[in-house]
PDB file of C-alpha atoms and ligand atoms in Angstrom:
ATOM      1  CA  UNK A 692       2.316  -1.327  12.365  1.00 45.00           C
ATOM      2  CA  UNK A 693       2.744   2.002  10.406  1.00 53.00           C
ATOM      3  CA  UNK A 694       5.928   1.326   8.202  1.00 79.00           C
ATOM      4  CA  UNK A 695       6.235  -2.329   8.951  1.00 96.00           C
ATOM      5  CA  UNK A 696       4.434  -3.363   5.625  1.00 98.00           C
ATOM      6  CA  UNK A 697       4.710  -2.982   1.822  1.00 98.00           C
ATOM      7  CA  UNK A 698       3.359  -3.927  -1.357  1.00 98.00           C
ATOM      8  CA  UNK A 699       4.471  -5.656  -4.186  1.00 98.00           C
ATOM      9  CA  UNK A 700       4.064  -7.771  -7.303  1.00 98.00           C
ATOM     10  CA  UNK A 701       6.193 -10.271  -9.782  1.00 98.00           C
ATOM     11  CA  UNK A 702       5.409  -8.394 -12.910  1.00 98.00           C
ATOM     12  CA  UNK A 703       4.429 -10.165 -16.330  1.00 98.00           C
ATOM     13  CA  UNK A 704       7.584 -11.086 -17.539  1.00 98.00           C
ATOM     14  CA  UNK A 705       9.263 -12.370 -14.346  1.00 98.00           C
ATOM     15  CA  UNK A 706       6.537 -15.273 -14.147  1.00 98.00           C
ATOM     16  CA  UNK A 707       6.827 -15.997 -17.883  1.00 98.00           C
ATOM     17  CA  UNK A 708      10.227 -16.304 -17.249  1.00 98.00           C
ATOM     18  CA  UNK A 709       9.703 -18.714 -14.326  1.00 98.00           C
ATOM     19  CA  UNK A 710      11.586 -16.933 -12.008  1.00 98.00           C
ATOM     20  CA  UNK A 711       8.500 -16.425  -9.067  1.00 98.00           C
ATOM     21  CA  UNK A 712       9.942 -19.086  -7.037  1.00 98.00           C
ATOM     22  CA  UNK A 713      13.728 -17.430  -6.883  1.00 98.00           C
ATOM     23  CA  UNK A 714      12.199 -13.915  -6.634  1.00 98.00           C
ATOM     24  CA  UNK A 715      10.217 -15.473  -3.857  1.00 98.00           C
ATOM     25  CA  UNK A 716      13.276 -16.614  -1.775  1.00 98.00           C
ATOM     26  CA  UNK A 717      15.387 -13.742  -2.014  1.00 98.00           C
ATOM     27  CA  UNK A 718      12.071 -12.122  -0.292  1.00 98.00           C
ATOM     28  CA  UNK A 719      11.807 -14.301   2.339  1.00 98.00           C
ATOM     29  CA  UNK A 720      15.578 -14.981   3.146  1.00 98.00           C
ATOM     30  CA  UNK A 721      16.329 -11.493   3.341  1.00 98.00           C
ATOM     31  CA  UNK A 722      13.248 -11.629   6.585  1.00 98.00           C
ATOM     32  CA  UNK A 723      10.391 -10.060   4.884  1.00 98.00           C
ATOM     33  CA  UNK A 724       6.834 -12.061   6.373  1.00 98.00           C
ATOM     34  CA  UNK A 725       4.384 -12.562   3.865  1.00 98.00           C
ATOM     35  CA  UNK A 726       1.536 -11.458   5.180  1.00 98.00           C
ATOM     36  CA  UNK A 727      -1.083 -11.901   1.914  1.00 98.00           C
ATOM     37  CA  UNK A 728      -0.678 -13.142  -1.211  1.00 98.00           C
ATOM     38  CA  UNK A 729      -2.074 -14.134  -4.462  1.00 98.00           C
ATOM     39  CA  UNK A 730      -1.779 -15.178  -8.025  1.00 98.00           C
ATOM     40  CA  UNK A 731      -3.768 -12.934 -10.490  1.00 98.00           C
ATOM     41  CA  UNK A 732      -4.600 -11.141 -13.516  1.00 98.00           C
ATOM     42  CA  UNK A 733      -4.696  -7.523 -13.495  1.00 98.00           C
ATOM     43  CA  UNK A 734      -7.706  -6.041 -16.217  1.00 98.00           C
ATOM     44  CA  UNK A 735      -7.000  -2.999 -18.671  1.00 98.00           C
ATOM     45  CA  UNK A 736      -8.764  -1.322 -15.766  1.00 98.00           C
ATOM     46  CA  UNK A 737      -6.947  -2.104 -12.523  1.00 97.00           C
ATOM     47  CA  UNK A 738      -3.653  -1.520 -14.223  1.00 98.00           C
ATOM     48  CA  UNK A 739      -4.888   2.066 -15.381  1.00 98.00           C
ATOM     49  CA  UNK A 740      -6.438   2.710 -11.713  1.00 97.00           C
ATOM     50  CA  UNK A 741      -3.045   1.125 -10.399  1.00 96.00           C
ATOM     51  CA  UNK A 742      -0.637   3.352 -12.324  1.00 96.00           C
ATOM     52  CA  UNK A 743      -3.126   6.259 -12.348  1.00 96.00           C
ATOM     53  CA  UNK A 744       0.050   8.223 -11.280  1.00 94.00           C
ATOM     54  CA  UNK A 745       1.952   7.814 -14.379  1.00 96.00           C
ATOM     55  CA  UNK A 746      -1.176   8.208 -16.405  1.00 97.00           C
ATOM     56  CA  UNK A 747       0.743  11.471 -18.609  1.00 98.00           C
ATOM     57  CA  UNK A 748       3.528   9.961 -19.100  1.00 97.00           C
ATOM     58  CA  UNK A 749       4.773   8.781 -22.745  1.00 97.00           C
ATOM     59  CA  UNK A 750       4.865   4.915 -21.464  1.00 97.00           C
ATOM     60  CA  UNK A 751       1.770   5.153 -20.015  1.00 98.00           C
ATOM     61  CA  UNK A 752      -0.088   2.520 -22.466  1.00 98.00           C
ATOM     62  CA  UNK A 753       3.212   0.357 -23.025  1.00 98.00           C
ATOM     63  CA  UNK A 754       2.989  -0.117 -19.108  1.00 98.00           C
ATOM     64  CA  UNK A 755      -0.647  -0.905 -19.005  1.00 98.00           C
ATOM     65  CA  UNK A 756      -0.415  -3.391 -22.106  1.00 98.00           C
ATOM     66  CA  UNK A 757       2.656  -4.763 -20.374  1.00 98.00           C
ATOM     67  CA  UNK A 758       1.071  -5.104 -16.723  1.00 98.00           C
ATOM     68  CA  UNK A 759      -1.763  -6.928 -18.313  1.00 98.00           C
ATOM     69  CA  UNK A 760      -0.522  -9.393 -20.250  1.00 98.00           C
ATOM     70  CA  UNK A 761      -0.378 -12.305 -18.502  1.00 98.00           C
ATOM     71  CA  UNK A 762      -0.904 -13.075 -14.812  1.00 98.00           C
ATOM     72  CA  UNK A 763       1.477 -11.565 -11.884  1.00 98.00           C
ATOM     73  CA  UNK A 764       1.887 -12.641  -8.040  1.00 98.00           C
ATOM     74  CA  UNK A 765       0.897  -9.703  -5.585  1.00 98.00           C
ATOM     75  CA  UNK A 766       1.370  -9.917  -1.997  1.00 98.00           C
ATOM     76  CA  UNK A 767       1.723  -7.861   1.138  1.00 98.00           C
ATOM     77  CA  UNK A 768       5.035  -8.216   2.937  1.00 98.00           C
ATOM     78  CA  UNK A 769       6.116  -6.810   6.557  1.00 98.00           C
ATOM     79  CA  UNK A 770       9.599  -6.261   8.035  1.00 98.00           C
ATOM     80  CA  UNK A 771      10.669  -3.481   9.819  1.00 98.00           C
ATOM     81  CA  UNK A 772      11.114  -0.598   7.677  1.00 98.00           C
ATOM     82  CA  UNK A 773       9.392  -2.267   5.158  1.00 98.00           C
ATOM     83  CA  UNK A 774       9.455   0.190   2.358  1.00 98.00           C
ATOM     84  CA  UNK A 775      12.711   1.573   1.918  1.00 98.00           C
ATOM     85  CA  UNK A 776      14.077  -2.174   2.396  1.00 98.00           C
ATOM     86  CA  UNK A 777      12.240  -3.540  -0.051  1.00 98.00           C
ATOM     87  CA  UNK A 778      13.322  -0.703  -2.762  1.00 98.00           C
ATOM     88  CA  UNK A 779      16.229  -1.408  -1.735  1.00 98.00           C
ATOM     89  CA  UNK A 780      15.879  -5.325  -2.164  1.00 98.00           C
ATOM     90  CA  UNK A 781      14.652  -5.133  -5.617  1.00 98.00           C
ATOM     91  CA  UNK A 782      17.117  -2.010  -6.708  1.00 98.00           C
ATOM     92  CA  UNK A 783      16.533   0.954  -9.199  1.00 98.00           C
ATOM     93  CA  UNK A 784      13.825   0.980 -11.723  1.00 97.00           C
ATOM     94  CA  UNK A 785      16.489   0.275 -14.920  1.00 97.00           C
ATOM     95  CA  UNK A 786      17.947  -3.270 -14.492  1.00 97.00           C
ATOM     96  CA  UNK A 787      21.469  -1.491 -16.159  1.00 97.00           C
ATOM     97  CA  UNK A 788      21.369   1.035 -13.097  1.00 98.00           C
ATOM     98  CA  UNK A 789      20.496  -1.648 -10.290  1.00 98.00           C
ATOM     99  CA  UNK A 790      23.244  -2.423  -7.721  1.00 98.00           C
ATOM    100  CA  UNK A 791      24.473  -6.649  -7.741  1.00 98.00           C
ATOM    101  CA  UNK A 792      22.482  -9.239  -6.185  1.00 97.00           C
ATOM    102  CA  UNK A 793      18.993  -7.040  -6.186  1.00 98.00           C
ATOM    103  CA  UNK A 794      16.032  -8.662  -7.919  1.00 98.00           C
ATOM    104  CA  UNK A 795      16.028  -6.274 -10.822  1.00 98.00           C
ATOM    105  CA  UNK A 796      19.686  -7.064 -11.453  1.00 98.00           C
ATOM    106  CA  UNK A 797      19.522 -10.869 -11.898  1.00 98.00           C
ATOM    107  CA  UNK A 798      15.976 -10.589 -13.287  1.00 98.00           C
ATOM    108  CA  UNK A 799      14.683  -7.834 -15.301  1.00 98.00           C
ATOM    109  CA  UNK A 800      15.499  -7.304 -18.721  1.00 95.00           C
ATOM    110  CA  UNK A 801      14.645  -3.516 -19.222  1.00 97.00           C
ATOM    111  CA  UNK A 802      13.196  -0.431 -17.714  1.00 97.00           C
ATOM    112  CA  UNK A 803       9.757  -1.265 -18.191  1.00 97.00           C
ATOM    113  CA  UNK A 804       9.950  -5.033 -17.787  1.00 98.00           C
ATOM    114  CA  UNK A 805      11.568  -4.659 -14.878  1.00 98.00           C
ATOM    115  CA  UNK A 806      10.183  -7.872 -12.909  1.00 98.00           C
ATOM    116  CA  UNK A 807       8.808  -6.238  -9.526  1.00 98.00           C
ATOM    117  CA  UNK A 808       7.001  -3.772  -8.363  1.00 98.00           C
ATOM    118  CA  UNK A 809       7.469  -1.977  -4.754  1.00 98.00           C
ATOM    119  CA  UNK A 810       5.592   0.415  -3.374  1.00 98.00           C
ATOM    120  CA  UNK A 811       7.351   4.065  -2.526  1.00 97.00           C
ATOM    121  CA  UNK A 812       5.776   5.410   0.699  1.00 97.00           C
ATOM    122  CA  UNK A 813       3.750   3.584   3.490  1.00 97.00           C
ATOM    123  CA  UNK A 814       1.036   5.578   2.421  1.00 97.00           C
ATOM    124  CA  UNK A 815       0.776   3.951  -0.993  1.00 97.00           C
ATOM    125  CA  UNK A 816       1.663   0.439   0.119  1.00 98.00           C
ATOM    126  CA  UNK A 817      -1.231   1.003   2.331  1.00 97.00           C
ATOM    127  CA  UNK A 818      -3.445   1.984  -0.697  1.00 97.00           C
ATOM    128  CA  UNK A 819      -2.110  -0.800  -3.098  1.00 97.00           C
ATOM    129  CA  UNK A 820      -2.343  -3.344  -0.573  1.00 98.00           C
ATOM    130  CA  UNK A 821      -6.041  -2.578  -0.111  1.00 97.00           C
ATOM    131  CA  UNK A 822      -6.335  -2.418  -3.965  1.00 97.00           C
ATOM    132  CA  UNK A 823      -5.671  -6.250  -4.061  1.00 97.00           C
ATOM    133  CA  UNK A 824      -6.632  -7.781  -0.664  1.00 98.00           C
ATOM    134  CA  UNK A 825      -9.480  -7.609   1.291  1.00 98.00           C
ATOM    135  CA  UNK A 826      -9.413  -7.726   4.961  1.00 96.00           C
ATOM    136  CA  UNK A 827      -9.852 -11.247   5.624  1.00 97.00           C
ATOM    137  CA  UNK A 828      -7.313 -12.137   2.973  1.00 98.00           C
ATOM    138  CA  UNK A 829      -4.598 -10.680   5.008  1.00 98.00           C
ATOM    139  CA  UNK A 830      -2.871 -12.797   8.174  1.00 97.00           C
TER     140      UNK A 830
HETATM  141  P1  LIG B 328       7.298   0.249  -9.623  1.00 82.41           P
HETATM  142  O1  LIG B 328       6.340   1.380  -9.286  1.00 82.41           O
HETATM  143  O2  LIG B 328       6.742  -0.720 -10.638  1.00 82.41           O
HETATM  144  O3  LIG B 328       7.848  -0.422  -8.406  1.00 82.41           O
HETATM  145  P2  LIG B 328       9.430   2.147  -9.865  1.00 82.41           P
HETATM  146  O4  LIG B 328       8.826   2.775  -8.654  1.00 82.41           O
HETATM  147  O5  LIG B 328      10.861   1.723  -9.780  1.00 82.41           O
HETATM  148  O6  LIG B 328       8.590   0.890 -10.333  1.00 82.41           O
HETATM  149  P3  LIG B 328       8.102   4.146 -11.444  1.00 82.41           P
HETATM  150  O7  LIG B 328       8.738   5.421 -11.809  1.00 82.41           O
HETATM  151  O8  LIG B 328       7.046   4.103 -10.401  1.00 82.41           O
HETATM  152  O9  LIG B 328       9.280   3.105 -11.117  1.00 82.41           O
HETATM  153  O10 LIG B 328       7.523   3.522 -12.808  1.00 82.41           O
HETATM  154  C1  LIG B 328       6.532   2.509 -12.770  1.00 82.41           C
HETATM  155  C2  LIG B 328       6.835   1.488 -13.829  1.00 82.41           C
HETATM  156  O11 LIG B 328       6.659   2.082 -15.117  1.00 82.41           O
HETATM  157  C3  LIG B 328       8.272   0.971 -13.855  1.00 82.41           C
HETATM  158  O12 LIG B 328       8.524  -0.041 -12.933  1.00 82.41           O
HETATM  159  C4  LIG B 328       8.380   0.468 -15.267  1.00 82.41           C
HETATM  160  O13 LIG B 328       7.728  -0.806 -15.416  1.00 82.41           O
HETATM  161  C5  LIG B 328       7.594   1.517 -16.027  1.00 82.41           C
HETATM  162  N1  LIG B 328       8.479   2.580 -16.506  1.00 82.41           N
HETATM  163  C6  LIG B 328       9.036   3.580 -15.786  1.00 82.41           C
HETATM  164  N2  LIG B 328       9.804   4.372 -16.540  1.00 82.41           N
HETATM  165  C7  LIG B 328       9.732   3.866 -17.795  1.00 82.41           C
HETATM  166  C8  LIG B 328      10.300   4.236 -19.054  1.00 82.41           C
HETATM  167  N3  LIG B 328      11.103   5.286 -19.169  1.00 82.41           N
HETATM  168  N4  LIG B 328      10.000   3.463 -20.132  1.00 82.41           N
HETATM  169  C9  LIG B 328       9.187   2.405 -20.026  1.00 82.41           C
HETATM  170  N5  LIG B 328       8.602   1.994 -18.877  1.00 82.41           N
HETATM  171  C10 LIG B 328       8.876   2.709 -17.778  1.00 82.41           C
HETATM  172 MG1  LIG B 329       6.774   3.255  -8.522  1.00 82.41          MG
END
């Protein structure tokens, strides 16, 4: 199944906003399977270990604080060429720089709250899949 599945997550402000349930149809109708998912909180701690990649940067904490604040939807999705579909599904990380019709367009409101998350490689949608789910939590 190697590059069939990916990883992601409403963020924060996308299920404050109440938009889970359109974010969730535009994943489905454009054929991604959802293979595991799950509505959760994400501790001080799993969003450091999560992000541990952008750990240096200067938005470091503003992420973390942001990623924990209130609850988030994470699931595991598989389509053929997951990954790069997916990326391209929910468009580039700055809403203002994101093609029409992709998630981030219609709803993020900034570069950091930016509604979803994808992952960038099968190798790390493999890792942040297996951060959230165990085995038996995915069908
Ligand atoms: P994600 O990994 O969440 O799918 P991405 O791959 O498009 O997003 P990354 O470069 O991995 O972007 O950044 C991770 C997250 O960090 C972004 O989605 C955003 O929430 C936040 N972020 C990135 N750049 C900035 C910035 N310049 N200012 C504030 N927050 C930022
Ligand atoms: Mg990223």
């Amino acid at each position: 199944m190697t590059g069939n599945r990916t990883f992601t997550m409403i963020k924060p402000d996308a299920v404050e906003n109440g938009h889970i349930g359109a974010i969730m149809e535009k994943i489905t109708a454009a054929g991604f399977k959802i293979v595991a998912m799950k509505y959760t909180q994400l501790s001080v701690r799993d969003a450091q270990a999560f992000y541990a990649v952008h750990s240096e940067r200067p938005f470091f904490g503003e992420l973390v604080t942001f990623m924990t604040r209130g609850p988030i939807v994470a699931a595991i999705l598989e389509k053929s060429n997951a990954v790069e579909d997916f990326r391209a599904l929910i468009g580039a990380t700055n809403p203002e720089e994101a093609a029409e019709g992709t998630i981030r367009k219609l709803y993020a409101t900034s570069i950091g709250e930016n509604a979803v998350h994808g992952s960038d490689s099968d190798e790390n949608a493999a890792i942040e899949g297996a951060f959230h789910f165990a085995g038996r939590e995915v069908y």
